[in-house]
Amino acid sequence: MKEIVLDTETTGISVQEGHRVVEIACVELENLIPTGNKFHTCLNPERKVSEQAFKIHGFGDNFLSKQKKFFEVKDKFLNFIKNKKLIIHNAEFDIAHLNNELSLCGNENLSNEIIDTLILAREKFPGSQVSLDALCKRFRVDNSQRVQHNALLDCHLLSKVYINLIDQKE
């Protein structure tokens, strides 16, 4: 069974305020083992990155203005995740942004089955911190390279956290 661990970085929190995706990363798992297949791209959001978002991921307007636009990578992205379950930490956020990008291109929303590791963690550890960093600490997953948020690194970390969340050995 193939699954995709997915993460995004954005220009800000709210789709309603016109915020856009600046990075998409996907790491493929087969029977919970990374296959080495990945999809990763930075995007030109065609707008300024908020100061708060810049502090989180470090992607500046100058760098992003030289990247491809979502519509240019959309088909490759959709083919990569086609018919695969998506594993996402705080899926509501990422899916809202991805569906917004798809909508701007005239596409339908994603219809993949989704596993939200944030919800799994809240159910498994009620009242505890369930951020990706907190879960890495809980499961002794080395996240020392995570100085800033980076979608590809976060996918690799989340794949290890996910395996622990569903009580499988890494």
PDB file of C-alpha atoms in Angstrom:
ATOM      1  CA  MET A   1       0.000   0.000   0.000  1.00  0.00           C
ATOM      2  CA  LYS A   2       1.455   3.335  -1.066  1.00  0.00           C
ATOM      3  CA  GLU A   3       0.916   6.470   0.987  1.00  0.00           C
ATOM      4  CA  ILE A   4       2.188  10.003   0.575  1.00  0.00           C
ATOM      5  CA  VAL A   5       3.468  12.119   3.462  1.00  0.00           C
ATOM      6  CA  LEU A   6       2.713  15.697   2.421  1.00  0.00           C
ATOM      7  CA  ASP A   7       3.557  19.156   3.729  1.00  0.00           C
ATOM      8  CA  THR A   8       3.355  22.717   2.448  1.00  0.00           C
ATOM      9  CA  GLU A   9       4.720  26.103   3.375  1.00  0.00           C
ATOM     10  CA  THR A  10       2.722  29.225   2.575  1.00  0.00           C
ATOM     11  CA  THR A  11       2.838  33.029   2.429  1.00  0.00           C
ATOM     12  CA  GLY A  12       0.592  33.172   5.510  1.00  0.00           C
ATOM     13  CA  ILE A  13      -2.141  31.393   7.390  1.00  0.00           C
ATOM     14  CA  SER A  14      -5.385  32.442   5.723  1.00  0.00           C
ATOM     15  CA  VAL A  15      -6.593  31.401   2.281  1.00  0.00           C
ATOM     16  CA  GLN A  16      -9.395  33.959   2.724  1.00  0.00           C
ATOM     17  CA  GLU A  17      -6.746  36.704   2.924  1.00  0.00           C
ATOM     18  CA  GLY A  18      -5.232  35.500  -0.357  1.00  0.00           C
ATOM     19  CA  HIS A  19      -2.285  33.563   1.053  1.00  0.00           C
ATOM     20  CA  ARG A  20      -0.653  31.082  -1.300  1.00  0.00           C
ATOM     21  CA  VAL A  21       1.573  27.994  -1.282  1.00  0.00           C
ATOM     22  CA  VAL A  22       5.344  28.578  -1.586  1.00  0.00           C
ATOM     23  CA  GLU A  23       6.592  24.995  -1.103  1.00  0.00           C
ATOM     24  CA  ILE A  24       5.114  21.525  -1.580  1.00  0.00           C
ATOM     25  CA  ALA A  25       6.860  18.342  -0.515  1.00  0.00           C
ATOM     26  CA  CYS A  26       5.674  14.750  -0.787  1.00  0.00           C
ATOM     27  CA  VAL A  27       7.505  11.611   0.308  1.00  0.00           C
ATOM     28  CA  GLU A  28       6.185   8.233  -0.828  1.00  0.00           C
ATOM     29  CA  LEU A  29       5.891   5.319   1.587  1.00  0.00           C
ATOM     30  CA  GLU A  30       5.176   1.729   0.617  1.00  0.00           C
ATOM     31  CA  ASN A  31       4.107  -0.459   3.524  1.00  0.00           C
ATOM     32  CA  LEU A  32       5.369   2.354   5.796  1.00  0.00           C
ATOM     33  CA  ILE A  33       8.870   2.288   4.265  1.00  0.00           C
ATOM     34  CA  PRO A  34      10.149   5.318   2.314  1.00  0.00           C
ATOM     35  CA  THR A  35      10.539   4.343  -1.343  1.00  0.00           C
ATOM     36  CA  GLY A  36      12.902   7.192  -2.170  1.00  0.00           C
ATOM     37  CA  ASN A  37      10.288   8.686  -4.518  1.00  0.00           C
ATOM     38  CA  LYS A  38       9.497  12.295  -3.739  1.00  0.00           C
ATOM     39  CA  PHE A  39       7.903  15.385  -5.175  1.00  0.00           C
ATOM     40  CA  HIS A  40       9.388  18.677  -4.027  1.00  0.00           C
ATOM     41  CA  THR A  41       9.131  22.181  -5.399  1.00  0.00           C
ATOM     42  CA  CYS A  42       9.214  25.796  -4.329  1.00  0.00           C
ATOM     43  CA  LEU A  43       6.649  28.064  -5.955  1.00  0.00           C
ATOM     44  CA  ASN A  44       6.203  31.658  -6.994  1.00  0.00           C
ATOM     45  CA  PRO A  45       3.116  32.670  -4.970  1.00  0.00           C
ATOM     46  CA  GLU A  46       2.626  35.832  -7.034  1.00  0.00           C
ATOM     47  CA  ARG A  47       2.340  37.849  -3.831  1.00  0.00           C
ATOM     48  CA  LYS A  48       4.468  38.940  -0.873  1.00  0.00           C
ATOM     49  CA  VAL A  49       5.341  36.551   1.939  1.00  0.00           C
ATOM     50  CA  SER A  50       4.060  37.757   5.311  1.00  0.00           C
ATOM     51  CA  GLU A  51       6.712  38.635   7.887  1.00  0.00           C
ATOM     52  CA  GLN A  52       5.402  35.906  10.204  1.00  0.00           C
ATOM     53  CA  ALA A  53       5.592  33.242   7.458  1.00  0.00           C
ATOM     54  CA  PHE A  54       9.109  34.367   6.496  1.00  0.00           C
ATOM     55  CA  LYS A  55      10.225  33.866  10.108  1.00  0.00           C
ATOM     56  CA  ILE A  56       8.821  30.324   9.995  1.00  0.00           C
ATOM     57  CA  HIS A  57      10.242  29.082   6.677  1.00  0.00           C
ATOM     58  CA  GLY A  58      12.772  31.674   5.519  1.00  0.00           C
ATOM     59  CA  PHE A  59      11.631  31.798   1.884  1.00  0.00           C
ATOM     60  CA  GLY A  60      11.946  35.393   0.692  1.00  0.00           C
ATOM     61  CA  ASP A  61      10.117  37.218  -2.071  1.00  0.00           C
ATOM     62  CA  ASN A  62      13.218  37.539  -4.288  1.00  0.00           C
ATOM     63  CA  PHE A  63      13.945  33.781  -4.207  1.00  0.00           C
ATOM     64  CA  LEU A  64      10.292  32.820  -4.703  1.00  0.00           C
ATOM     65  CA  SER A  65       9.768  35.234  -7.614  1.00  0.00           C
ATOM     66  CA  LYS A  66      12.197  33.079  -9.640  1.00  0.00           C
ATOM     67  CA  GLN A  67      10.332  29.807  -9.003  1.00  0.00           C
ATOM     68  CA  LYS A  68       7.670  28.116 -11.123  1.00  0.00           C
ATOM     69  CA  LYS A  69       4.026  28.966 -10.579  1.00  0.00           C
ATOM     70  CA  PHE A  70       1.602  26.359  -9.249  1.00  0.00           C
ATOM     71  CA  PHE A  71      -0.142  25.827 -12.590  1.00  0.00           C
ATOM     72  CA  GLU A  72       3.223  24.830 -14.091  1.00  0.00           C
ATOM     73  CA  VAL A  73       3.751  21.947 -11.628  1.00  0.00           C
ATOM     74  CA  LYS A  74       0.120  21.057 -10.934  1.00  0.00           C
ATOM     75  CA  ASP A  75      -0.125  18.037 -13.252  1.00  0.00           C
ATOM     76  CA  LYS A  76       3.124  16.508 -12.024  1.00  0.00           C
ATOM     77  CA  PHE A  77       1.968  17.006  -8.401  1.00  0.00           C
ATOM     78  CA  LEU A  78      -1.485  15.523  -9.043  1.00  0.00           C
ATOM     79  CA  ASN A  79       0.033  12.523 -10.829  1.00  0.00           C
ATOM     80  CA  PHE A  80       2.410  11.915  -7.918  1.00  0.00           C
ATOM     81  CA  ILE A  81      -0.399  11.766  -5.335  1.00  0.00           C
ATOM     82  CA  LYS A  82      -3.023  10.140  -7.585  1.00  0.00           C
ATOM     83  CA  ASN A  83      -5.013   7.368  -5.849  1.00  0.00           C
ATOM     84  CA  LYS A  84      -2.770   7.481  -2.783  1.00  0.00           C
ATOM     85  CA  LYS A  85      -3.629   8.119   0.836  1.00  0.00           C
ATOM     86  CA  LEU A  86      -2.189  11.399   2.139  1.00  0.00           C
ATOM     87  CA  ILE A  87      -0.584  11.632   5.574  1.00  0.00           C
ATOM     88  CA  ILE A  88      -0.540  15.259   6.724  1.00  0.00           C
ATOM     89  CA  HIS A  89       0.029  16.971  10.085  1.00  0.00           C
ATOM     90  CA  ASN A  90      -2.791  19.514  10.449  1.00  0.00           C
ATOM     91  CA  ALA A  91      -4.365  18.471   7.162  1.00  0.00           C
ATOM     92  CA  GLU A  92      -7.069  21.141   7.271  1.00  0.00           C
ATOM     93  CA  PHE A  93      -4.423  23.837   6.731  1.00  0.00           C
ATOM     94  CA  ASP A  94      -2.517  22.154   3.893  1.00  0.00           C
ATOM     95  CA  ILE A  95      -5.618  20.895   2.080  1.00  0.00           C
ATOM     96  CA  ALA A  96      -7.284  24.324   2.225  1.00  0.00           C
ATOM     97  CA  HIS A  97      -4.218  25.900   0.621  1.00  0.00           C
ATOM     98  CA  LEU A  98      -3.791  23.178  -1.997  1.00  0.00           C
ATOM     99  CA  ASN A  99      -7.492  23.245  -2.887  1.00  0.00           C
ATOM    100  CA  ASN A 100      -7.254  27.024  -3.233  1.00  0.00           C
ATOM    101  CA  GLU A 101      -4.334  26.642  -5.663  1.00  0.00           C
ATOM    102  CA  LEU A 102      -6.291  24.026  -7.628  1.00  0.00           C
ATOM    103  CA  SER A 103      -9.362  26.253  -7.684  1.00  0.00           C
ATOM    104  CA  LEU A 104      -7.318  29.154  -9.069  1.00  0.00           C
ATOM    105  CA  CYS A 105      -6.324  26.813 -11.936  1.00  0.00           C
ATOM    106  CA  GLY A 106      -9.923  25.717 -12.545  1.00  0.00           C
ATOM    107  CA  ASN A 107      -9.400  22.251 -11.043  1.00  0.00           C
ATOM    108  CA  GLU A 108     -11.563  20.339  -8.605  1.00  0.00           C
ATOM    109  CA  ASN A 109     -10.579  19.856  -4.963  1.00  0.00           C
ATOM    110  CA  LEU A 110      -8.383  16.968  -3.902  1.00  0.00           C
ATOM    111  CA  SER A 111     -10.361  13.782  -3.290  1.00  0.00           C
ATOM    112  CA  ASN A 112      -7.619  11.635  -1.749  1.00  0.00           C
ATOM    113  CA  GLU A 113      -8.188   9.780   1.498  1.00  0.00           C
ATOM    114  CA  ILE A 114      -6.448  11.763   4.233  1.00  0.00           C
ATOM    115  CA  ILE A 115      -4.932  10.750   7.550  1.00  0.00           C
ATOM    116  CA  ASP A 116      -4.393  13.767   9.796  1.00  0.00           C
ATOM    117  CA  THR A 117      -1.587  12.962  12.233  1.00  0.00           C
ATOM    118  CA  LEU A 118      -2.581  15.965  14.353  1.00  0.00           C
ATOM    119  CA  ILE A 119      -5.954  14.325  15.023  1.00  0.00           C
ATOM    120  CA  LEU A 120      -4.309  10.935  15.634  1.00  0.00           C
ATOM    121  CA  ALA A 121      -1.912  12.515  18.127  1.00  0.00           C
ATOM    122  CA  ARG A 122      -4.697  14.396  19.955  1.00  0.00           C
ATOM    123  CA  GLU A 123      -6.668  11.150  20.288  1.00  0.00           C
ATOM    124  CA  LYS A 124      -3.646   9.168  21.454  1.00  0.00           C
ATOM    125  CA  PHE A 125      -2.228  11.828  23.819  1.00  0.00           C
ATOM    126  CA  PRO A 126      -5.146  13.993  25.033  1.00  0.00           C
ATOM    127  CA  GLY A 127      -4.015  17.206  26.689  1.00  0.00           C
ATOM    128  CA  SER A 128      -0.399  16.826  25.520  1.00  0.00           C
ATOM    129  CA  GLN A 129       1.547  18.952  23.077  1.00  0.00           C
ATOM    130  CA  VAL A 130       1.073  17.483  19.598  1.00  0.00           C
ATOM    131  CA  SER A 131       3.147  19.759  17.378  1.00  0.00           C
ATOM    132  CA  LEU A 132       5.553  17.997  15.041  1.00  0.00           C
ATOM    133  CA  ASP A 133       8.459  19.050  17.278  1.00  0.00           C
ATOM    134  CA  ALA A 134       6.700  17.729  20.399  1.00  0.00           C
ATOM    135  CA  LEU A 135       5.955  14.414  18.699  1.00  0.00           C
ATOM    136  CA  CYS A 136       9.541  14.114  17.483  1.00  0.00           C
ATOM    137  CA  LYS A 137      10.679  14.578  21.085  1.00  0.00           C
ATOM    138  CA  ARG A 138       8.124  12.068  22.397  1.00  0.00           C
ATOM    139  CA  PHE A 139       9.185   9.407  19.877  1.00  0.00           C
ATOM    140  CA  ARG A 140      12.913  10.272  20.001  1.00  0.00           C
ATOM    141  CA  VAL A 141      12.985  11.299  16.342  1.00  0.00           C
ATOM    142  CA  ASP A 142      16.035  13.485  15.719  1.00  0.00           C
ATOM    143  CA  ASN A 143      14.792  16.866  14.527  1.00  0.00           C
ATOM    144  CA  SER A 144      17.992  18.797  15.274  1.00  0.00           C
ATOM    145  CA  GLN A 145      18.228  19.878  11.604  1.00  0.00           C
ATOM    146  CA  ARG A 146      14.843  21.602  11.854  1.00  0.00           C
ATOM    147  CA  VAL A 147      15.982  25.176  12.463  1.00  0.00           C
ATOM    148  CA  GLN A 148      13.198  26.552  10.245  1.00  0.00           C
ATOM    149  CA  HIS A 149      10.176  24.840   8.756  1.00  0.00           C
ATOM    150  CA  ASN A 150      10.988  23.118   5.498  1.00  0.00           C
ATOM    151  CA  ALA A 151       8.319  20.993   3.845  1.00  0.00           C
ATOM    152  CA  LEU A 152      10.683  18.254   2.658  1.00  0.00           C
ATOM    153  CA  LEU A 153      12.445  17.861   6.010  1.00  0.00           C
ATOM    154  CA  ASP A 154       9.072  17.968   7.775  1.00  0.00           C
ATOM    155  CA  CYS A 155       7.809  15.140   5.528  1.00  0.00           C
ATOM    156  CA  HIS A 156      10.771  12.959   6.495  1.00  0.00           C
ATOM    157  CA  LEU A 157      10.214  13.720  10.192  1.00  0.00           C
ATOM    158  CA  LEU A 158       6.467  13.156   9.914  1.00  0.00           C
ATOM    159  CA  SER A 159       6.961   9.779   8.224  1.00  0.00           C
ATOM    160  CA  LYS A 160       8.895   8.620  11.319  1.00  0.00           C
ATOM    161  CA  VAL A 161       6.353  10.151  13.704  1.00  0.00           C
ATOM    162  CA  TYR A 162       3.464   8.552  11.776  1.00  0.00           C
ATOM    163  CA  ILE A 163       4.963   5.072  12.084  1.00  0.00           C
ATOM    164  CA  ASN A 164       5.238   5.574  15.850  1.00  0.00           C
ATOM    165  CA  LEU A 165       1.729   7.067  16.102  1.00  0.00           C
ATOM    166  CA  ILE A 166       0.167   3.982  14.566  1.00  0.00           C
ATOM    167  CA  ASP A 167       2.271   1.715  16.808  1.00  0.00           C
ATOM    168  CA  GLN A 168       4.505   0.310  14.097  1.00  0.00           C
ATOM    169  CA  LYS A 169       8.233  -0.048  14.535  1.00  0.00           C
ATOM    170  CA  GLU A 170      10.435   2.173  12.407  1.00  0.00           C
TER     171      GLU A 170
END
